[in-house]
mmCIF file of C-alpha atoms and ligand atoms in Angstrom:
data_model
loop_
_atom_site.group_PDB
_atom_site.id
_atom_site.type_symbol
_atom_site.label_atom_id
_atom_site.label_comp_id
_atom_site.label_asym_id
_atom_site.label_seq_id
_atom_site.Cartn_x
_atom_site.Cartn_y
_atom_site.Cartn_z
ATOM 1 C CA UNK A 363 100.627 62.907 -12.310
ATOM 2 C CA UNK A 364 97.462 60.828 -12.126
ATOM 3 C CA UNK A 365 98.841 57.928 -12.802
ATOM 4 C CA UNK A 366 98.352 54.334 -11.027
ATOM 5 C CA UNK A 367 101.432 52.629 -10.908
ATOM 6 C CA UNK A 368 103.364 56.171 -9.910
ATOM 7 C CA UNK A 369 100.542 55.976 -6.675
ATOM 8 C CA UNK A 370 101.778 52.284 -5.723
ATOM 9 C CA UNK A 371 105.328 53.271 -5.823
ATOM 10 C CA UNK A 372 104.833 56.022 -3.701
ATOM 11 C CA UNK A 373 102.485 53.978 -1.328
ATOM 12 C CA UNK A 374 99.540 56.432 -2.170
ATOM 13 C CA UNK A 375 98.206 53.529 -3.013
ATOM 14 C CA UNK A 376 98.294 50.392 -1.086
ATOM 15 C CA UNK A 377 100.147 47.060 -2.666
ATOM 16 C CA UNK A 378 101.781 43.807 -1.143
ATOM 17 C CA UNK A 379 105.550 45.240 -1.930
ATOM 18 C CA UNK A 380 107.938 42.438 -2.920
ATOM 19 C CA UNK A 381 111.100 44.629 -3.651
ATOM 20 C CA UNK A 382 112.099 48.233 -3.548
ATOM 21 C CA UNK A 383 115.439 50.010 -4.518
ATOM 22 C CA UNK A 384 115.704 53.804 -5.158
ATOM 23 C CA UNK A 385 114.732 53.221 -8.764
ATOM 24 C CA UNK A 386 112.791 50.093 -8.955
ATOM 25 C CA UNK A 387 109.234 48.729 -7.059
ATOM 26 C CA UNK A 388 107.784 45.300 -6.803
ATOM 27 C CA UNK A 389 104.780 44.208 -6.057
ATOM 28 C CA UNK A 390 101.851 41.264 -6.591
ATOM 29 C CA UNK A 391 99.364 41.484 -9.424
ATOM 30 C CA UNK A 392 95.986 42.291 -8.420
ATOM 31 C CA UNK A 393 94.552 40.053 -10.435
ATOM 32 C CA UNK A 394 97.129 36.897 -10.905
ATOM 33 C CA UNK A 395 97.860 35.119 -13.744
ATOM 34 C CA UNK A 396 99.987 32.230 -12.443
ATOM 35 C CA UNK A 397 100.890 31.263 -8.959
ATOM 36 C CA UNK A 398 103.349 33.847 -8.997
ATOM 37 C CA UNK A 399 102.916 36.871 -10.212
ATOM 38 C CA UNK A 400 104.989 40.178 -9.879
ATOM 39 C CA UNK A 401 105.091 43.369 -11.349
ATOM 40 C CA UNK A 402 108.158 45.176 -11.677
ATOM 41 C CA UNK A 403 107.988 49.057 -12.156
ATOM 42 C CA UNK A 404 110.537 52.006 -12.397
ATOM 43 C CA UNK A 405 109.747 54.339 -9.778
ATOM 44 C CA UNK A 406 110.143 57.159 -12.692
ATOM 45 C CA UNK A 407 107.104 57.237 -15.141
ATOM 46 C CA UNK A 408 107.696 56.052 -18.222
ATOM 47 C CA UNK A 409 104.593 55.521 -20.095
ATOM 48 C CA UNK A 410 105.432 52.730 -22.203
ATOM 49 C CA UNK A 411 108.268 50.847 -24.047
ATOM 50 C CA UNK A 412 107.699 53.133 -26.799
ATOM 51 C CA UNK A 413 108.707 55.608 -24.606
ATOM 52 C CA UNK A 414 112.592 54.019 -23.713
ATOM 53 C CA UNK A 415 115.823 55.421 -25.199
ATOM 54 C CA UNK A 416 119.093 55.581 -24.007
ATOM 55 C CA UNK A 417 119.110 57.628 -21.829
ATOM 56 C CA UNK A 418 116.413 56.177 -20.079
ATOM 57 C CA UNK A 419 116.457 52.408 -20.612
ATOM 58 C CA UNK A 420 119.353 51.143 -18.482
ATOM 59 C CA UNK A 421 116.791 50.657 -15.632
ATOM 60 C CA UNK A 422 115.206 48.101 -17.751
ATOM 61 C CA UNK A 423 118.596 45.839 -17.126
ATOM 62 C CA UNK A 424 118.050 46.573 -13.299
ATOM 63 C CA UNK A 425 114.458 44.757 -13.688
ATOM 64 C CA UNK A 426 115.593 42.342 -15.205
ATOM 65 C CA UNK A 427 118.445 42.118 -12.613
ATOM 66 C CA UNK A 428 115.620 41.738 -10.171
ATOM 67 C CA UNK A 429 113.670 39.429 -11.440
ATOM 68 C CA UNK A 430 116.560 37.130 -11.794
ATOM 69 C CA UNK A 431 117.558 37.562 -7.699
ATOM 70 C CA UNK A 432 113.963 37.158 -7.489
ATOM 71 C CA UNK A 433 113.888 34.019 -8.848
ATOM 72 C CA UNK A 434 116.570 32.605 -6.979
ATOM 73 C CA UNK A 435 115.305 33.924 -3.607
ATOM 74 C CA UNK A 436 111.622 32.908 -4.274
ATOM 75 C CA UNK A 437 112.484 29.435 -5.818
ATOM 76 C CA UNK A 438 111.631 29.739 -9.196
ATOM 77 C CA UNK A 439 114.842 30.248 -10.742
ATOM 78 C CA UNK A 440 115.281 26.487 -11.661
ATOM 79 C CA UNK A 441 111.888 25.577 -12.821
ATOM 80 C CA UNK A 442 112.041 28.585 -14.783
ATOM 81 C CA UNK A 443 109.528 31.688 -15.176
ATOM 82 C CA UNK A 444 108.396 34.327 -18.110
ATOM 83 C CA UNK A 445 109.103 38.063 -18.317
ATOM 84 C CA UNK A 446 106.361 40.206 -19.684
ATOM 85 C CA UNK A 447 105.776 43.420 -21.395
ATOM 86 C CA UNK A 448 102.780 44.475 -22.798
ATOM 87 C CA UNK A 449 102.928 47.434 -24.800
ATOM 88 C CA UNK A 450 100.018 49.786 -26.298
ATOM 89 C CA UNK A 451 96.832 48.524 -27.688
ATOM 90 C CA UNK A 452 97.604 45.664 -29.594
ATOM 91 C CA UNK A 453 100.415 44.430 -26.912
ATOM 92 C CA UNK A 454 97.296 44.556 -24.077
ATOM 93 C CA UNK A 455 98.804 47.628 -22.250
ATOM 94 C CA UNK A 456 95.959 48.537 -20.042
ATOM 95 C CA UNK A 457 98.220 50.904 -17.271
ATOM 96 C CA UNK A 458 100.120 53.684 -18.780
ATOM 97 C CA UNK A 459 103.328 53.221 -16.616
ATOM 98 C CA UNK A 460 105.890 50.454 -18.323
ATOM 99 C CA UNK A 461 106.053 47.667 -15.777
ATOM 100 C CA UNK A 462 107.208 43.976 -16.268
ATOM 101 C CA UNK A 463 105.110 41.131 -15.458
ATOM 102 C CA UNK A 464 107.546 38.164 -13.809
ATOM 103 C CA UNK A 465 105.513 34.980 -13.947
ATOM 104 C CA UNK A 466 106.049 31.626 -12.466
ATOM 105 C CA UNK A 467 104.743 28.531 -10.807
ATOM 106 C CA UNK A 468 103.179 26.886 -13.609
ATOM 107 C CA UNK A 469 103.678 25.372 -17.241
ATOM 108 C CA UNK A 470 103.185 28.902 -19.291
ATOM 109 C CA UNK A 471 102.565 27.785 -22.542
ATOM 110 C CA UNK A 472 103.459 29.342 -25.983
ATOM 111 C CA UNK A 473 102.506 31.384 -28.341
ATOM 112 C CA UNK A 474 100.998 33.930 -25.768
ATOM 113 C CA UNK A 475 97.194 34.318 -26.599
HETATM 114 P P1 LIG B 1323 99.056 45.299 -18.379
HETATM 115 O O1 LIG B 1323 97.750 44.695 -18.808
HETATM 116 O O2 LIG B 1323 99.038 46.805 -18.516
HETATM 117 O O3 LIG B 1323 100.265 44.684 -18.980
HETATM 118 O O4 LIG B 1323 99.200 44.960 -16.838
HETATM 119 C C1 LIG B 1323 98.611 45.695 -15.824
HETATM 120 C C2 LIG B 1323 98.537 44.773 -14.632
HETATM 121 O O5 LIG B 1323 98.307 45.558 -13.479
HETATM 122 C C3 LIG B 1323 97.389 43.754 -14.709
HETATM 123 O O6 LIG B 1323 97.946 42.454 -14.636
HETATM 124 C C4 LIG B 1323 96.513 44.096 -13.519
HETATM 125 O O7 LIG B 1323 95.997 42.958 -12.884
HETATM 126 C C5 LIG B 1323 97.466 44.866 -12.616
HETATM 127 N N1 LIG B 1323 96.805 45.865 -11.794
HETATM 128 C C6 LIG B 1323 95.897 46.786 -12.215
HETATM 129 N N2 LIG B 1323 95.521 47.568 -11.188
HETATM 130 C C7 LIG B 1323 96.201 47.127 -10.098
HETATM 131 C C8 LIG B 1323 96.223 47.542 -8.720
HETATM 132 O O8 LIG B 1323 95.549 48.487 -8.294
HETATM 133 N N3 LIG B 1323 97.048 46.845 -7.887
HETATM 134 C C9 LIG B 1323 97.818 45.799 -8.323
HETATM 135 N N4 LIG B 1323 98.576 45.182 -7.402
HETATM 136 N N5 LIG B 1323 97.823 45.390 -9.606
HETATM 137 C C10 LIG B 1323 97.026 46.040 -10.482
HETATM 138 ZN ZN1 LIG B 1324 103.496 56.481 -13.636
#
């Protein structure tokens, strides 16, 4: 499947891997949008979170698992930290593989823009 986020899991394409289980990768945004900035992916393509059910969705606890041991490994656990997904159009989905955007490092602010 030509898809971009499948690639980086399967190190077809080259990323600065911060975590890897047999059904989760991690790795640093491109492009950051805080001082720390991780992407959290399930190695199986799922194309969005329109596309979860129950059979599927139980990896999306794992993330969130790993974001938390993450956060207490990397140091931003205390100071606290945002989980992000952005899905479709409207929700600023611009890769077609559901991933989780872990930010930390600064003062976030809310609402999101
Ligand atoms: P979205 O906008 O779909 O929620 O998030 C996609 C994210 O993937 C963006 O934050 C973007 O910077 C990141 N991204 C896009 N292409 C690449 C890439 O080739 N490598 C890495 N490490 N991140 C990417
Ligand atoms: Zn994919």
């Amino acid at each position: 499947m030509d898809c971009l986020f499948c690639k980086i899991a399967a190190g077809e394409i080259p990323s600065t891997k911060v975590y890897e289980d047999d059904l989760v990768y991690g790795f640093l945004d491109i492009d950051p949008q805080a001082p720390t900035h991780i992407i959290l992916i399930p190695k199986a393509h799922i194309a969005s979170a329109n596309e979860l059910t129950e059979e599927n969705a139980g990896v999306v606890g794992h993330i969130f698992a790993v974001a938390a041991k993450l956060a207490k490994e990397q140091g931003f656990a205390d100071a606290g930290y945002r989980i992000v997904n952005n899905c479709g159009k409207d929700g600023g989905q611009t890769v077609g593989h559901l991933h989780f955007h872990v930010l930390a490092g600064r003062n976030l602010g809310w609402p999101p823009g």
